[in-house]
Coordinates of N, CA and C in Angstrom, one line a residue:
X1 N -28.4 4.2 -22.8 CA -27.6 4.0 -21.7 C -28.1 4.7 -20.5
X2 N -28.9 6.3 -21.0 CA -29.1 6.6 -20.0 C -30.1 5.8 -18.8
X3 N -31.2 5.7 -19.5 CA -32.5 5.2 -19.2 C -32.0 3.3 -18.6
X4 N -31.4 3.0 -18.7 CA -30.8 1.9 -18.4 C -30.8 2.1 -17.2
X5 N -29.1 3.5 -16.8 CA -28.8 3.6 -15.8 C -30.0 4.0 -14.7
X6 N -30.4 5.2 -15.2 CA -31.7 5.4 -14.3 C -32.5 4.1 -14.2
X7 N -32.7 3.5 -14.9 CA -33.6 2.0 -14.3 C -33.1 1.4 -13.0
X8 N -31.7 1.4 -13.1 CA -30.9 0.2 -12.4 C -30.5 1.3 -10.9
X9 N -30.4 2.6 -10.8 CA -30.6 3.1 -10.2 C -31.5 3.1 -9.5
X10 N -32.9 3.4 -9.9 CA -34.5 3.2 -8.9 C -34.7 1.7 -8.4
X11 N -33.8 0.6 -9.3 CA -34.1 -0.6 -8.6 C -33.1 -0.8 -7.3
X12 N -31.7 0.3 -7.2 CA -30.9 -0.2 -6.4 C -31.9 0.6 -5.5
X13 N -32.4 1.7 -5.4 CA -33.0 2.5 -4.9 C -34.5 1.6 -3.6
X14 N -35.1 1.6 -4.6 CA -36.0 0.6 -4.0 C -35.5 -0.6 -2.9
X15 N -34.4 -1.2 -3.6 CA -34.0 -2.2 -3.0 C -33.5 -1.8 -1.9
X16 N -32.9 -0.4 -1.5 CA -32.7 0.0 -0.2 C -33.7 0.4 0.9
X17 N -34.7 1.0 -0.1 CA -35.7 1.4 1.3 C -36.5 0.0 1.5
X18 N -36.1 -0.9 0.7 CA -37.4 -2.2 1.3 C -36.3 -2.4 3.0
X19 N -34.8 -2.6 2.4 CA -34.0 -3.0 2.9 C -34.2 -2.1 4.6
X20 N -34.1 -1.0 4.3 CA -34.3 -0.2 5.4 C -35.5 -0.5 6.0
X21 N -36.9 -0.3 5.4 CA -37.8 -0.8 5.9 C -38.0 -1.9 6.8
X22 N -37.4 -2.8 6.5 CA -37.5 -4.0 7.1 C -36.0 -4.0 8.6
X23 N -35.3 -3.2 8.3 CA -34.6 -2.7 8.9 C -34.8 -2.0 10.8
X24 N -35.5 -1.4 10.1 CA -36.4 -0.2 11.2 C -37.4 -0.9 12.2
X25 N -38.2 -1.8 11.2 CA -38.9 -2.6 12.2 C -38.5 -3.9 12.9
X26 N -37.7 -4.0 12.6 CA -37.3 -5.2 13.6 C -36.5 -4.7 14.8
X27 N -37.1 -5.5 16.1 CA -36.8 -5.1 16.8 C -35.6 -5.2 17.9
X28 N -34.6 -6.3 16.6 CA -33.0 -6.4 17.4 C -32.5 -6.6 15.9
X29 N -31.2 -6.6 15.6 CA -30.4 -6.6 14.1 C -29.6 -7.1 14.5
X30 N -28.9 -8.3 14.2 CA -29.6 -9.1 13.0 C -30.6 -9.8 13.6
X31 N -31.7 -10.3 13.1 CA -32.6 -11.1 13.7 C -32.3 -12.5 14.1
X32 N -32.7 -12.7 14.9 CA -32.4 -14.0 15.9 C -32.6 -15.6 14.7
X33 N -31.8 -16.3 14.7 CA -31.4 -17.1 14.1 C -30.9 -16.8 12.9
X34 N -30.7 -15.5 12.2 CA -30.0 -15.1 10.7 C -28.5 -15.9 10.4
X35 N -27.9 -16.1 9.9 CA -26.7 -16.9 9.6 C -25.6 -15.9 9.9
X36 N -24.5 -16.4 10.0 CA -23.6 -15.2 10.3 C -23.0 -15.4 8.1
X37 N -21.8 -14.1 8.3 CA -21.5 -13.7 7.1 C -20.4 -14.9 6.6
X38 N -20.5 -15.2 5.3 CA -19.2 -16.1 5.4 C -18.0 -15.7 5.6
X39 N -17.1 -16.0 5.7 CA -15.4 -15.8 5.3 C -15.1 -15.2 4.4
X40 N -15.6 -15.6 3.2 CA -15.2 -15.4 1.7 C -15.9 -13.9 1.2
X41 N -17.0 -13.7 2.1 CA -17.6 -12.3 2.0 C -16.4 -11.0 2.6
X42 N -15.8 -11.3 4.0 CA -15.2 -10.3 4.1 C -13.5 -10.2 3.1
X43 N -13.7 -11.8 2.4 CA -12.3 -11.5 1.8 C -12.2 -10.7 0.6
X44 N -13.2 -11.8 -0.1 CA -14.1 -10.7 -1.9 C -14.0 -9.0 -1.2
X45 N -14.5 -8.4 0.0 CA -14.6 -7.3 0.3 C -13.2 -6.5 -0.3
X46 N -12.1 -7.2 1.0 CA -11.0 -6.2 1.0 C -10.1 -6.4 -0.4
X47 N -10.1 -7.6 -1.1 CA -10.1 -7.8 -2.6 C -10.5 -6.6 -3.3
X48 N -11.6 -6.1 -3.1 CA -12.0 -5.5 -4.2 C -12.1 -3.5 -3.4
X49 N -11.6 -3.4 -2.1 CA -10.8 -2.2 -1.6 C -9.3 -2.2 -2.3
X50 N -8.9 -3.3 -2.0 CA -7.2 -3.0 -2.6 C -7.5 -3.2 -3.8
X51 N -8.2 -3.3 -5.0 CA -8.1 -3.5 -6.8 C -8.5 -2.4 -6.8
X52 N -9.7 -1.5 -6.0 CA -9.9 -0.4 -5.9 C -8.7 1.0 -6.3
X53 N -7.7 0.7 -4.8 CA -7.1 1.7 -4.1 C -5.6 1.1 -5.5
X54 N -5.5 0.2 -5.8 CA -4.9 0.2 -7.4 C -5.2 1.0 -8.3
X55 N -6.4 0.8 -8.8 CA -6.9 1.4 -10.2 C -7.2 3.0 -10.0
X56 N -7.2 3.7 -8.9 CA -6.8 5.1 -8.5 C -5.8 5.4 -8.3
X57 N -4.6 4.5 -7.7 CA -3.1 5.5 -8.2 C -2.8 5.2 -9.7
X58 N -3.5 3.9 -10.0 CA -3.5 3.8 -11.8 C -3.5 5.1 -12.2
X59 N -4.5 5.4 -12.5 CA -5.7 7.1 -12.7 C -4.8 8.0 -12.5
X60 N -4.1 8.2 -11.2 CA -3.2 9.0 -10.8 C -2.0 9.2 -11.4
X61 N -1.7 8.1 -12.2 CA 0.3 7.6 -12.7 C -0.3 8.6 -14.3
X62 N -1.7 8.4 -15.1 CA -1.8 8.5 -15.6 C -2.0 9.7 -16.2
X63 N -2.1 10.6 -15.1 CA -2.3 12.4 -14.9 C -0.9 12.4 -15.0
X64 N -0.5 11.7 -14.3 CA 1.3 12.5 -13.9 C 2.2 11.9 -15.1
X65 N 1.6 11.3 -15.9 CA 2.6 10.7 -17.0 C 3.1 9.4 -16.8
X66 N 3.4 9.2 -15.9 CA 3.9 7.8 -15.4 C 3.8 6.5 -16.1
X67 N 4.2 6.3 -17.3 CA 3.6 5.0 -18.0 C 3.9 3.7 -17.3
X68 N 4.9 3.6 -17.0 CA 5.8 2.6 -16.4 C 4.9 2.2 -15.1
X69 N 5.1 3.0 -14.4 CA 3.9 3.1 -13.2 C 2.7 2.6 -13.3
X70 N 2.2 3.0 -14.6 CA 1.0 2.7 -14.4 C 0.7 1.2 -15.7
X71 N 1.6 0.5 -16.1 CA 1.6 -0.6 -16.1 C 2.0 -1.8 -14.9
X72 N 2.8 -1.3 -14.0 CA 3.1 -1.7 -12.8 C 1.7 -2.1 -12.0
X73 N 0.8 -1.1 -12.3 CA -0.1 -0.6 -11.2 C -1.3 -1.8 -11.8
X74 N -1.6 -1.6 -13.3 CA -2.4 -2.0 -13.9 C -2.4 -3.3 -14.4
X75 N -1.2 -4.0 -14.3 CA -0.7 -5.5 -13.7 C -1.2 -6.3 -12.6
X76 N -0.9 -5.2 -11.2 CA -1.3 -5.7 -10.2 C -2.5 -5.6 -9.6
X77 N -3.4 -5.0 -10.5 CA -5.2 -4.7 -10.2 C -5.4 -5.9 -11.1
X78 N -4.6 -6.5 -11.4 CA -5.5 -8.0 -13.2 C -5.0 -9.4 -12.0

């Protein structure tokens, strides 16, 4: 598992400095004719902030005891 993670790490890794790379050199962002972002990209986004900001007071109910809470919680992150 380790050596996995580390794999998939150097590939997100890589994937950023190409990303940057290609970044740096251009010389306006986004480049002229690129498509804009869809709709569905910024919605998937805030979807997956609020299932986020769920499964941390989850976490939270679950320090404090809270079972009830944190079926409530773990309901509405599914």
């Amino acid at each position: 598992m380790w050596i996995f993670l580390a794999s998939l790490a150097m590939l997100f890794g890589g994937c950023l400095v190409g990303f940057l790379v290609i970044r740096v050199r251009a010389p306006e962002w986004p480049p002229a004719g690129s498509p804009d972002l869809p709709p569905a990209f910024w919605i998937s986004t805030a979807l997956l902030a609020v299932v986020s900001a769920l499964l941390v007071a989850a976490e939270k109910a679950v320090g404090d005891g809270r079972t009830a809470r944190l079926t409530q919680l773990l309901t509405a992150a599914t």
